[in-house]
Tab-separated table of C-alpha atoms in Angstrom:
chain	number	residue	atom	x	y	z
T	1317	UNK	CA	49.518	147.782	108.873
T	1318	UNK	CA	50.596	147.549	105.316
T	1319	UNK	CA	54.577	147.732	104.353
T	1320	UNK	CA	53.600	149.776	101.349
T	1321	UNK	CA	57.211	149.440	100.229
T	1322	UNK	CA	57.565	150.023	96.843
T	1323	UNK	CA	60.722	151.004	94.474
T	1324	UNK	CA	60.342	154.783	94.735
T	1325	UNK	CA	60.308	154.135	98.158
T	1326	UNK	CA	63.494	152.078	98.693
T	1327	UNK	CA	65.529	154.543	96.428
T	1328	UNK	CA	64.385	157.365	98.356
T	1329	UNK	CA	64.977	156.269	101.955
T	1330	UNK	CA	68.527	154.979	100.493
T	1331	UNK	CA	69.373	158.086	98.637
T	1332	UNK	CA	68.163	159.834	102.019
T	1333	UNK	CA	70.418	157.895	104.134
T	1334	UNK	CA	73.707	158.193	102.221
T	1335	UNK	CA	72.884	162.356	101.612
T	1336	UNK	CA	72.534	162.009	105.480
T	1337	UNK	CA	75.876	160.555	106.201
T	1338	UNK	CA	77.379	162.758	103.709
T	1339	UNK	CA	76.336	166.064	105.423
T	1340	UNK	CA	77.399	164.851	108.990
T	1341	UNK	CA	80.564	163.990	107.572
T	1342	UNK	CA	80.942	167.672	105.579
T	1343	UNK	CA	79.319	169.681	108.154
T	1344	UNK	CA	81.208	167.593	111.188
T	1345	UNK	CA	83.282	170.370	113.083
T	1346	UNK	CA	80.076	172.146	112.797
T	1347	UNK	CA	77.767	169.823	114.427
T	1348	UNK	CA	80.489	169.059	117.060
T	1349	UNK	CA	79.970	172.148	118.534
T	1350	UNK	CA	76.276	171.971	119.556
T	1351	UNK	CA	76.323	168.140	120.078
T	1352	UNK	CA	77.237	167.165	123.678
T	1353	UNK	CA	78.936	163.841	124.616
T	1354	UNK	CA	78.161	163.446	127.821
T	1355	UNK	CA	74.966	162.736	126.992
T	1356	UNK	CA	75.878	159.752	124.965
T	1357	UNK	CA	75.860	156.779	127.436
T	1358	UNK	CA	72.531	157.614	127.608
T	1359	UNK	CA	71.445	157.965	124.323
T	1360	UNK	CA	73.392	154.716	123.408
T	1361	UNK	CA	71.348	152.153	125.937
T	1362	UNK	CA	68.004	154.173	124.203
T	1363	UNK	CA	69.444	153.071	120.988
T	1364	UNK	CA	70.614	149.588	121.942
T	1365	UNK	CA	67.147	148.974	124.177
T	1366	UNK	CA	65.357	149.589	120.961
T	1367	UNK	CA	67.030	147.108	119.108
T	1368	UNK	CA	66.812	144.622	121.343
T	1369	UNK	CA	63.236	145.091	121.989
T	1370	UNK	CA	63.100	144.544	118.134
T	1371	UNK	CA	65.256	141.732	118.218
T	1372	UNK	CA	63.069	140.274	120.647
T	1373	UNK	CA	59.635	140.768	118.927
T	1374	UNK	CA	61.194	138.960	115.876
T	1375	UNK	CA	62.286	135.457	118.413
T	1376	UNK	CA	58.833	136.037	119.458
T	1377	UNK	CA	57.342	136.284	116.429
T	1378	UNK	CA	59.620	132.834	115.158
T	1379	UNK	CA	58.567	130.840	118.317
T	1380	UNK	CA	54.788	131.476	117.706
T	1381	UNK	CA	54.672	130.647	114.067
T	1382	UNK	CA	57.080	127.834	114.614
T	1383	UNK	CA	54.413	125.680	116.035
T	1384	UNK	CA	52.216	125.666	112.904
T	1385	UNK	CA	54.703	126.119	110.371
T	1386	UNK	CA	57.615	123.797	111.427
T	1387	UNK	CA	59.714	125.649	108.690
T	1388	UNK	CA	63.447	125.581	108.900
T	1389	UNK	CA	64.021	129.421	108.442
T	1390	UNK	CA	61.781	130.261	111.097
T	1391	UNK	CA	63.852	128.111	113.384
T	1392	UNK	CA	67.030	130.119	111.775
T	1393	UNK	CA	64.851	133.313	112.715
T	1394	UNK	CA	64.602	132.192	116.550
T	1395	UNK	CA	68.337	131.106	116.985
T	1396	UNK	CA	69.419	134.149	115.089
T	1397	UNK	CA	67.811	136.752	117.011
T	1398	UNK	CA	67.974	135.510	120.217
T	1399	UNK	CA	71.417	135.258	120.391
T	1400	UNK	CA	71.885	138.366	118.557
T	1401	UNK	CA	69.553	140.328	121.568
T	1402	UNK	CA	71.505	138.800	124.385
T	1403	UNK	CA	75.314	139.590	122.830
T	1404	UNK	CA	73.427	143.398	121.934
T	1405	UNK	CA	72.493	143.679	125.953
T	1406	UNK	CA	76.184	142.270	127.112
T	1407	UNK	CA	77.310	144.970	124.428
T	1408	UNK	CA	74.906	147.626	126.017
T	1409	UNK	CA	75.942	146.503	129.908
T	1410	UNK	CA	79.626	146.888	128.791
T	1411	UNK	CA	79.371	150.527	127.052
T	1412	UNK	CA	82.502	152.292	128.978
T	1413	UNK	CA	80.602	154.505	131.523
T	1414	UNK	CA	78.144	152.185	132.231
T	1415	UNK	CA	77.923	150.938	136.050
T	1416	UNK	CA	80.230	148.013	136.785
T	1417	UNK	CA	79.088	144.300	134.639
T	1418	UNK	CA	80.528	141.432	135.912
T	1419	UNK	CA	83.942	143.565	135.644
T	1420	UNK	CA	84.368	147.111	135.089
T	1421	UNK	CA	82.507	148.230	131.789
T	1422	UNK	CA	85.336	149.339	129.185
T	1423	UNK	CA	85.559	150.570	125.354
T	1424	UNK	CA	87.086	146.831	124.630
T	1425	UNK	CA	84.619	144.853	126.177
T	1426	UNK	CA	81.863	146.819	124.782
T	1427	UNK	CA	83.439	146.934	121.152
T	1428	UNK	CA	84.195	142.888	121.289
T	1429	UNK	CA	80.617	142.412	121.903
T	1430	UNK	CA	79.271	144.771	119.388
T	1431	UNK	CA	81.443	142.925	116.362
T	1432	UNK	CA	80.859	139.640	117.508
T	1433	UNK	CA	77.218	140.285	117.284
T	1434	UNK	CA	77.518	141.870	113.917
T	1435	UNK	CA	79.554	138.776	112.590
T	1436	UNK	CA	77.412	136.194	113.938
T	1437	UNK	CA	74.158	138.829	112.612
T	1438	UNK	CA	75.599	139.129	109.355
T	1439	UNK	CA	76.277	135.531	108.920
T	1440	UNK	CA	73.176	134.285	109.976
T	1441	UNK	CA	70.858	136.520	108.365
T	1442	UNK	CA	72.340	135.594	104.524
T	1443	UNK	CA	71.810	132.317	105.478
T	1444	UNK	CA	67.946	132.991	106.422
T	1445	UNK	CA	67.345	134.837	102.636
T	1446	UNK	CA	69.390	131.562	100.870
T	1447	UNK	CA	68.481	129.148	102.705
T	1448	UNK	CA	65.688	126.779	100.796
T	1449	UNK	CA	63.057	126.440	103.432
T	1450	UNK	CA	61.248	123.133	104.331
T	1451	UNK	CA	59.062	121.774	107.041
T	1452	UNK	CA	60.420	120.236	109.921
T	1453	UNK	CA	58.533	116.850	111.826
T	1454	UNK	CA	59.633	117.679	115.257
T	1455	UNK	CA	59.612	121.048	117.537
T	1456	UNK	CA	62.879	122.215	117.684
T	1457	UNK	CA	62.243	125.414	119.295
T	1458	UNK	CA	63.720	124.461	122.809
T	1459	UNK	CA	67.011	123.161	120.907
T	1460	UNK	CA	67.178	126.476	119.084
T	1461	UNK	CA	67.075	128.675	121.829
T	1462	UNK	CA	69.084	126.178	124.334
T	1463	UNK	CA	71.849	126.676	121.230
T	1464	UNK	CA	71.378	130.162	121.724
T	1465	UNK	CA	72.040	130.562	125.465
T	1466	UNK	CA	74.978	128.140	124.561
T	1467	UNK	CA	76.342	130.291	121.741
T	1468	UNK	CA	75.605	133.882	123.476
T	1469	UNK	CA	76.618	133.342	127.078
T	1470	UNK	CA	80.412	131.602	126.162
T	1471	UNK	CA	81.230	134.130	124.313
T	1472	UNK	CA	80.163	136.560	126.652
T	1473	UNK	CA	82.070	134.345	129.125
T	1474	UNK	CA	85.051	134.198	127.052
T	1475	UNK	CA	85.286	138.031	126.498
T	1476	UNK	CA	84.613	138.987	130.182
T	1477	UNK	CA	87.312	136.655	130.872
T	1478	UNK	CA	89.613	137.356	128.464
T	1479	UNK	CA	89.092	141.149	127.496
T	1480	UNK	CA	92.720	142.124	128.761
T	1481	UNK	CA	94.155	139.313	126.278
T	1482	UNK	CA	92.191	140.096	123.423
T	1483	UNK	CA	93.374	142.200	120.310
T	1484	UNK	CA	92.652	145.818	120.904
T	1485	UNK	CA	89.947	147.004	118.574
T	1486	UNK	CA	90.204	150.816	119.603
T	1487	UNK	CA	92.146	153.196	120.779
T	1488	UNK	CA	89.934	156.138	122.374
T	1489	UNK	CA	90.443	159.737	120.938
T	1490	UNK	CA	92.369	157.829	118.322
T	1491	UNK	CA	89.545	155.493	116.516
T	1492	UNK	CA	89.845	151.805	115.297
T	1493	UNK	CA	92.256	149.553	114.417
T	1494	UNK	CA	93.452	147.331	111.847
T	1495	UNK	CA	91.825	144.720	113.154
T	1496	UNK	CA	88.590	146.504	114.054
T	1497	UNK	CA	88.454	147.864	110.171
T	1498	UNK	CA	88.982	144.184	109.258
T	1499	UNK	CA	85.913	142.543	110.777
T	1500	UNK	CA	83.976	145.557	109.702
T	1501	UNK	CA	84.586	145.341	106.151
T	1502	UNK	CA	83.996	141.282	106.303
T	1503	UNK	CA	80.680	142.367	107.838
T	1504	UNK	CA	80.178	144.721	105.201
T	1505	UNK	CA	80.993	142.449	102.523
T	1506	UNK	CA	78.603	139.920	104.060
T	1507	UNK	CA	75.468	142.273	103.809
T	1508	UNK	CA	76.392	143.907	100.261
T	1509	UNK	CA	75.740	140.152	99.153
T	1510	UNK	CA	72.583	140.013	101.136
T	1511	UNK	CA	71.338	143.364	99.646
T	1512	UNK	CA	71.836	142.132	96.306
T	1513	UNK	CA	70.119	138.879	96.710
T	1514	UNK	CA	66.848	140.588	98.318
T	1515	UNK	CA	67.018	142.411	95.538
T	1516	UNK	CA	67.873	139.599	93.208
T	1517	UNK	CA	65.120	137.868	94.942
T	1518	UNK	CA	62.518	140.975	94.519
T	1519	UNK	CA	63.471	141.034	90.759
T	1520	UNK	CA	61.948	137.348	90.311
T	1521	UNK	CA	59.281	137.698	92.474
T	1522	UNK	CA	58.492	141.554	92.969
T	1523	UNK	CA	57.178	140.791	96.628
T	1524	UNK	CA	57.690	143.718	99.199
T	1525	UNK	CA	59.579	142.127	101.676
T	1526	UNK	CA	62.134	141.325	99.815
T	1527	UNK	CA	62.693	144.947	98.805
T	1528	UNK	CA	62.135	145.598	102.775
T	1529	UNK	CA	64.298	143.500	103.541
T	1530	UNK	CA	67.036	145.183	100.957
T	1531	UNK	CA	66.674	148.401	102.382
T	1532	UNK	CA	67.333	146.977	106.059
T	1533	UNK	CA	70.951	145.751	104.810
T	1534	UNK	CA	71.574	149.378	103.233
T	1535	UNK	CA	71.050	150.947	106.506
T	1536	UNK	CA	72.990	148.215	108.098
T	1537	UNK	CA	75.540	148.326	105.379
T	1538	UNK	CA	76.187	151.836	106.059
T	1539	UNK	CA	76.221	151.482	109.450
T	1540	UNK	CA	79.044	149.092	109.653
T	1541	UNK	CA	81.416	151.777	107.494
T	1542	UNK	CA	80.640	154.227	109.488
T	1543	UNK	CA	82.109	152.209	112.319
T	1544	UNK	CA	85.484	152.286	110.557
T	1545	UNK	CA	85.895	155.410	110.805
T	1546	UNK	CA	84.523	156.967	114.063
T	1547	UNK	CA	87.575	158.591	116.579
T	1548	UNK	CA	85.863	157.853	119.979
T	1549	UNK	CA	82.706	155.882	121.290
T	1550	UNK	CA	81.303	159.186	122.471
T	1551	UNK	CA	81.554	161.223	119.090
T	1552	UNK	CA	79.146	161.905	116.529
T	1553	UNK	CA	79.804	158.980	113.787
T	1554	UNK	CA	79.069	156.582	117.009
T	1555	UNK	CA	75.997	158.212	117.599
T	1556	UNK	CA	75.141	158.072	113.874
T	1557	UNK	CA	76.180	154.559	113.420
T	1558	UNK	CA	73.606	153.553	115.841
T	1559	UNK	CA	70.839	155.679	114.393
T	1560	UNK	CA	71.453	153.820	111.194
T	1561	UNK	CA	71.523	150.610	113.011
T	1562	UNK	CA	67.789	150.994	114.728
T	1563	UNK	CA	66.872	151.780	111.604
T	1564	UNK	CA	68.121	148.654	109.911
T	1565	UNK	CA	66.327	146.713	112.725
T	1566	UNK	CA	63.303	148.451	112.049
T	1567	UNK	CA	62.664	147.458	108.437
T	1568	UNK	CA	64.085	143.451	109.550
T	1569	UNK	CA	61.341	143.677	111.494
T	1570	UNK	CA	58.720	145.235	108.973
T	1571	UNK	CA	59.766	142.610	106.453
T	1572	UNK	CA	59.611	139.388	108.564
T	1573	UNK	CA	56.908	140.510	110.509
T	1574	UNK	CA	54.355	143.338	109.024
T	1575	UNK	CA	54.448	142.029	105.364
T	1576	UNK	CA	53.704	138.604	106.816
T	1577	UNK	CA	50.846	139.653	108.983
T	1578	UNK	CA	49.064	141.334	106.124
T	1579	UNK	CA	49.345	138.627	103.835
T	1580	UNK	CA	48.056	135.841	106.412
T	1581	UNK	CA	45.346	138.729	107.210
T	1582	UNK	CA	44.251	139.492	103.894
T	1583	UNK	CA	44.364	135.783	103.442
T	1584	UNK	CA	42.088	135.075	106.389
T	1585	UNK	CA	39.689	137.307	105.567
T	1586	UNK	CA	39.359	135.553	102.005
T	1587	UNK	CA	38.735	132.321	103.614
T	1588	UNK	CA	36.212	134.088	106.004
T	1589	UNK	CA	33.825	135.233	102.996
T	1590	UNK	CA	34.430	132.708	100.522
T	1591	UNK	CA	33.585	130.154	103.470
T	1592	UNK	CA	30.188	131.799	104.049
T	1593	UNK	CA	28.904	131.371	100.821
T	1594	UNK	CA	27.515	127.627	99.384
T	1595	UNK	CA	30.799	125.917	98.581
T	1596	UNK	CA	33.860	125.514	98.944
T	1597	UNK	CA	36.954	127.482	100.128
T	1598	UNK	CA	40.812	125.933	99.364
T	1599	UNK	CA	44.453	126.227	98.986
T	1600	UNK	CA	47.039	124.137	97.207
T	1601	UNK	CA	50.254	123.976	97.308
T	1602	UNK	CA	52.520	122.927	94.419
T	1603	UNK	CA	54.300	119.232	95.042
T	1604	UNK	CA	56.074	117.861	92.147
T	1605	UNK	CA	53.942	117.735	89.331
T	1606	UNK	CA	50.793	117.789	91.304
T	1607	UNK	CA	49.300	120.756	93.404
T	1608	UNK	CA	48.498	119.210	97.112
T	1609	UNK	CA	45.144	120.380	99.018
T	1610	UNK	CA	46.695	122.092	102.356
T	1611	UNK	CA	43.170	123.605	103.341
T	1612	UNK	CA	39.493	123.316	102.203
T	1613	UNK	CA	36.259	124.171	104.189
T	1614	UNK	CA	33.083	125.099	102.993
T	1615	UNK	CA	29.321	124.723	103.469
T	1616	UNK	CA	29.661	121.801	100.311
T	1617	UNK	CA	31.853	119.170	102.455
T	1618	UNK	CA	28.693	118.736	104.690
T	1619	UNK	CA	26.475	118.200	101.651
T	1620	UNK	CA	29.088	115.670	99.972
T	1621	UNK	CA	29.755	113.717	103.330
T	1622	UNK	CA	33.549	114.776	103.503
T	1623	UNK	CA	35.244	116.123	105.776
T	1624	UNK	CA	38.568	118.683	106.131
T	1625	UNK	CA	40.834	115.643	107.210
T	1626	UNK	CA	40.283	113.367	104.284
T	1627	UNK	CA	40.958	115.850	101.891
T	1628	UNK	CA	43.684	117.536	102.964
T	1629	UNK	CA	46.929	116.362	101.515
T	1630	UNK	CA	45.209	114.959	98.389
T	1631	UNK	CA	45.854	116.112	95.223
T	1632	UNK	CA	43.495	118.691	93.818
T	1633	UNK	CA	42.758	116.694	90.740
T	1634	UNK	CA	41.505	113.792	92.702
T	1635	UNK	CA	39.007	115.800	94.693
T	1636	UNK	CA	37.715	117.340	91.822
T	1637	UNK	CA	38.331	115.226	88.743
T	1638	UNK	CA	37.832	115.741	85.128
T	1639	UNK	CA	37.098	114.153	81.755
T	1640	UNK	CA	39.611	116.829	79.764
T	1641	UNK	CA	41.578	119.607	81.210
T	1642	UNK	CA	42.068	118.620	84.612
T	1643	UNK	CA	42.757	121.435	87.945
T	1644	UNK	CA	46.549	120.937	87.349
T	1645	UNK	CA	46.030	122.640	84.046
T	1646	UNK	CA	43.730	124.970	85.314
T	1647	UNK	CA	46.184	125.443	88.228
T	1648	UNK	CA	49.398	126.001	85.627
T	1649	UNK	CA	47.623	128.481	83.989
T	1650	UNK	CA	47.004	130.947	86.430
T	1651	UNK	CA	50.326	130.357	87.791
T	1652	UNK	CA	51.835	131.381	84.281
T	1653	UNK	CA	49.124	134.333	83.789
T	1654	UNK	CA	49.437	135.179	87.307
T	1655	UNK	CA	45.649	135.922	87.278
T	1656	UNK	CA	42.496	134.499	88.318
T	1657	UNK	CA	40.791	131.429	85.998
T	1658	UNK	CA	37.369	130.775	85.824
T	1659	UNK	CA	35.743	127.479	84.949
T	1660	UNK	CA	32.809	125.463	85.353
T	1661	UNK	CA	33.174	121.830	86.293
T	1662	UNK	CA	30.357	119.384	87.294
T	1663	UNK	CA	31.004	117.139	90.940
T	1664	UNK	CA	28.625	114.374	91.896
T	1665	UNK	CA	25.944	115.777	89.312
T	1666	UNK	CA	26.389	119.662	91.305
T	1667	UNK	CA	27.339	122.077	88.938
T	1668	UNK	CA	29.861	123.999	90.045
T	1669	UNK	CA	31.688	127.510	89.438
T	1670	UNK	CA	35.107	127.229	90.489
T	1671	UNK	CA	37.546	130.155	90.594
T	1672	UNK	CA	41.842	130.007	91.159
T	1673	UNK	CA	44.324	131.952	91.783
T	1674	UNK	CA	48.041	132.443	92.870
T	1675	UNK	CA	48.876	133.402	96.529
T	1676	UNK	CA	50.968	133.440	98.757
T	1677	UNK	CA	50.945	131.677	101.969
T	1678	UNK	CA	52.077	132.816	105.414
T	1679	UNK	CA	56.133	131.780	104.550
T	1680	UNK	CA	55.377	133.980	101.241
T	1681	UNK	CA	55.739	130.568	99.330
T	1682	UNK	CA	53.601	130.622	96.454
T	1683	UNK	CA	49.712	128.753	96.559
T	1684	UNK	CA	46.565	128.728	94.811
T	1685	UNK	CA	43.740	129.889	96.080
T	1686	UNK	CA	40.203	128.583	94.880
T	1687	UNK	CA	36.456	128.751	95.694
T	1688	UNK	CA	34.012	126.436	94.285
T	1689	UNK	CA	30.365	127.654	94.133
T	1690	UNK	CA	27.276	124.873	93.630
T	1691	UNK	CA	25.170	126.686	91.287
T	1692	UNK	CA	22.891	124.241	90.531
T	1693	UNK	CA	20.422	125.256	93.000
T	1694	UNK	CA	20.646	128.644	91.166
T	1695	UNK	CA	19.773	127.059	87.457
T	1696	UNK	CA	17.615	123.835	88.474
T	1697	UNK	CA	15.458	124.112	84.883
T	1698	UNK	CA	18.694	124.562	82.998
T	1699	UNK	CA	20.503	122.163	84.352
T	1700	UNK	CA	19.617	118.431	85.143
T	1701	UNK	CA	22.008	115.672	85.350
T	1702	UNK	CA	22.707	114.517	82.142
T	1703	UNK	CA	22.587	118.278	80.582
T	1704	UNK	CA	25.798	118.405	83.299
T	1705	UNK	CA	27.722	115.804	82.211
T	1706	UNK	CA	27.380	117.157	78.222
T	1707	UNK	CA	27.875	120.417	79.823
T	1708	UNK	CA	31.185	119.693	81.642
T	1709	UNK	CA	34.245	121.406	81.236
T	1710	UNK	CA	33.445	123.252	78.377
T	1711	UNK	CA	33.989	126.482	79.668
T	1712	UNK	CA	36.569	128.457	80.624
T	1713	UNK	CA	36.808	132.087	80.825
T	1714	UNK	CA	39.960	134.977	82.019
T	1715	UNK	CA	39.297	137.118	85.125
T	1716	UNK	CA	41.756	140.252	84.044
C-alpha cells in the first residue's frame, strides 16, 4: 500500500479538517438536537480501542525492526507507544460511566489520564522527528518496554490513588479549567513545533512521510484545542475531539509504518532482479568521507571467490578500485544529481557495467544503490585483457 501523500493532498485533508471544526462549531445548537449523548460511552471506548490498536501495531512494528536495525529512534518508537497505549486504556477504563476500575470510574480520573498521555505523547514524539538516529550494539528492547510498564503503571497508580487530591481539570456541564486549558495549550505548543519540523524536514528532503507525518500533528493539533473548549465529556466537541484524534493516529501510523514498508518493498524487489542477472547487486552507505558496503550479493562473488561477509563493511572504493575517478566520485555525483550514473570499470580483467543511485534505506536514511554487470562474456572479440585496461574508466554516461 502506497502513502501517496503528496502536497495537494496534505492541504486538502488540513483545509478539510479545520472547515470541519468550523461548521460543528457554527452549526452546534443545530447538531445538538439530533446527536444523542447517551450513546457516547460507547462511541468513546470505539474511538479509544482504535487508537490503541494503532498504538499497538506501531510497538509492534518497533520491536520487529529493532532486531535488525538496532536504531535508537526505533527504540524511542517502542517506549513511546507502549506507554502511550496502556495510559490510553487506563484513560478508556476510567471514562465516567464506565463499570467500576480499580475505583469508581469518574470525569477526573479519566481526564488525568487522557493529559498525561498527551504530555508524555507530545513530548516523546518531537523527540523521535529530532532526534539524530544511530545504531545501537546491544538489544534494548526488554529495557524499553520494562521502562514502559515502569513509567505507565505509577502513574496510573499515582492517579487511582490520588484522584481526590489532584487539581480538578473539569467541572461537568461547566467545561475545563485553568489548569486543564494550561496543559492543553503546552501540548499544543509542543506539536505546532513538531508540524513545522516535518515540514521543515519534508522541505530538505521532499520524502512523504515526513509530510505524513505533518498532517498527523494537524489533526492532533486541532484536537488538543478542541479539548479547551468542550462543556461536558458527553457533548459534541468531545466526540469531535476524538474523531480528530483517531485520525491523527492513523496517519502516525501510515508514516512510520506504510511509507516504510513500501520503500523496504520496492527495495527488495530491486535486489531480487538485479541479483538474478550476472553480477552484482549492492548498497552503501555514506561514512565520513567514504561510502561503506552494507550489502552486496550477486552471481559475480562466486566467480571472484568472495563472499558477502568479507565485503561488507568495506569501503566501496576498495572493492572496486580505480586508476582515475574512483566510486566515491561516482558515488558524490549521483548524490548531488540525485540520478542514476553509468560507468564502465574493468575488475580482475571482467569488464564491467556498473550503475548507482541514491536510495533510501529502511530508516529512510539516504544509500546508494548499484548493480555491476560482467559484460565481457557479452563482447569477448572486442574486448581482451589488455584492450580493458586501455579501456578503463573512460566512460561515463547520465541516466536522466
Amino acid at each position: 500500500m502506497k502513502s501517496n501523500m503528496t502536497e495537494t493532498k496534505f492541504l486538502v485533508y488540513s483545509v478539510s479538517a479545520i472547515a470541519l471544526l468550523v461548521m460543528v462549531r457554527m452549526f452546534l445548537s443545530q447538531i445538538n438536537n439530533i446527536y444523542n449523548p447517551n450513546n457516547y460511552v460507547g462511541i468513546h471506548s470505539f474511538l479509544e480501542i482504535i487508537c490503541v490498536a494503532i498504538s499497538i501495531t506501531i510497538f509492534l512494528y518497533g520491536i520487529k525492526h529493532y532486531s535488525t536495525t538496532k536504531s535508537v529512534r526505533l527504540l524511542l518508537l517502542v517506549f513511546t507507544f507502549f506507554t502511550v497505549a496502556v495510559i490510553d486504556i487506563f484513560h478508556t477504563l476510567s471514562y465516567n460511566g464506565m463499570p467500576f476500575f480499580i475505583t469508581p470510574s469518574s470525569v477526573q480520573k479519566a481526564t488525568w489520564f487522557w493529559v498525561t498521555a498527551r504530555i508524555i505523547q507530545s513530548i516523546l514524539m518531537l523527540s523521535l522527528i529530532l532526534l539524530p538516529d544511530r545504531q545501537l550494539k546491544r538489544d534494548y528492547r526488554f529495557v524499553a518496554v520494562a521502562l514502559g510498564v515502569i513509567v505507565s503503571f505509577s502513574i496510573g497508580y499515582i492517579i487511582v490513588s490520588f484522584e481526590t487530591n489532584l487539581p480538578l481539570l473539569v467541572v461537568e456541564g461547566k467545561g475545563t479549567t485553568l489548569l486543564k486549558n494550561s496543559m492543553e495549550y503546552v501540548v499544543s505548543f509542543i506539536l505546532f513545533i513538531s508540524l513545522m519540523v516535518s515540514l521543515y524536514h519534508y522541505y530538505l528532503d521532499k520524502k512523504e512521510d515526513k509530510l505524513t507525518f505533518a498532517l498527523a500533528f494537524v489533526f492532533l493539533l486541532l484536537t488538543e484545542l478542541i479539548f479547551t473548549i468542550y462543556q461536558s465529556v458527553f457533548d459534541l466537541d468531545n466526540f469531535l475531539g476524538h474523531i480528530f484524534k483517531v485520525f491523527g493516529f492513523y496517519f502516525i501510523l501510515k508514516g512510520f509504518y506504510f511509507s516504510e514498508s513500501d520503500a523496504k518493498s520496492v527495495k527488495l524487489n530491486e535486489q531480487q532482479a538485479m541479483s538474478d542477472q550476472p553480477g552484482l547487486f549492492f548498497r552503501l552507505k555514506k561514512q565520513g568521507d567514504q561510502f561503506i558496503c552494507t550489502y552486496i550479493e550477486g552471481e559475480l562473488l562466486k566467480a571472484i571467490h568472495y563472499s558477502p561477509d568479507e565485503l561488507t563493511g568495506r569501503p566501496i572504493s576498495e572493492i572496486l578500485p580505480a586508476l582515475d575517478a574512483s566510486m566515491n566520485d561516482y558515488c558524490y555525483l549521483s548524490k548531488k544529481l540525485k540520478e542514476a550514473v553509468t560507468f564502465e570499470r574493468v575488475f580482475q580483467e571482467r569488464f564491467l557495467i556498473i550503475s548507482i543511485k541514491p536510495s533510501v534505506d529502511e530508516l529512510n536514511e539516504d544509500v546508494i544503490l548499484g548493480t555491476a554487470m560482467d559484460m565481457t562474456g557479452v563482447f569477448p572479440r572486442i574486448f581482451n585483457p589488455k584492450q580493458m585496461k586501455n579501456a578503463e574508466n573512460k566512460n561515463v554516461k547520465i541516466v536522466m
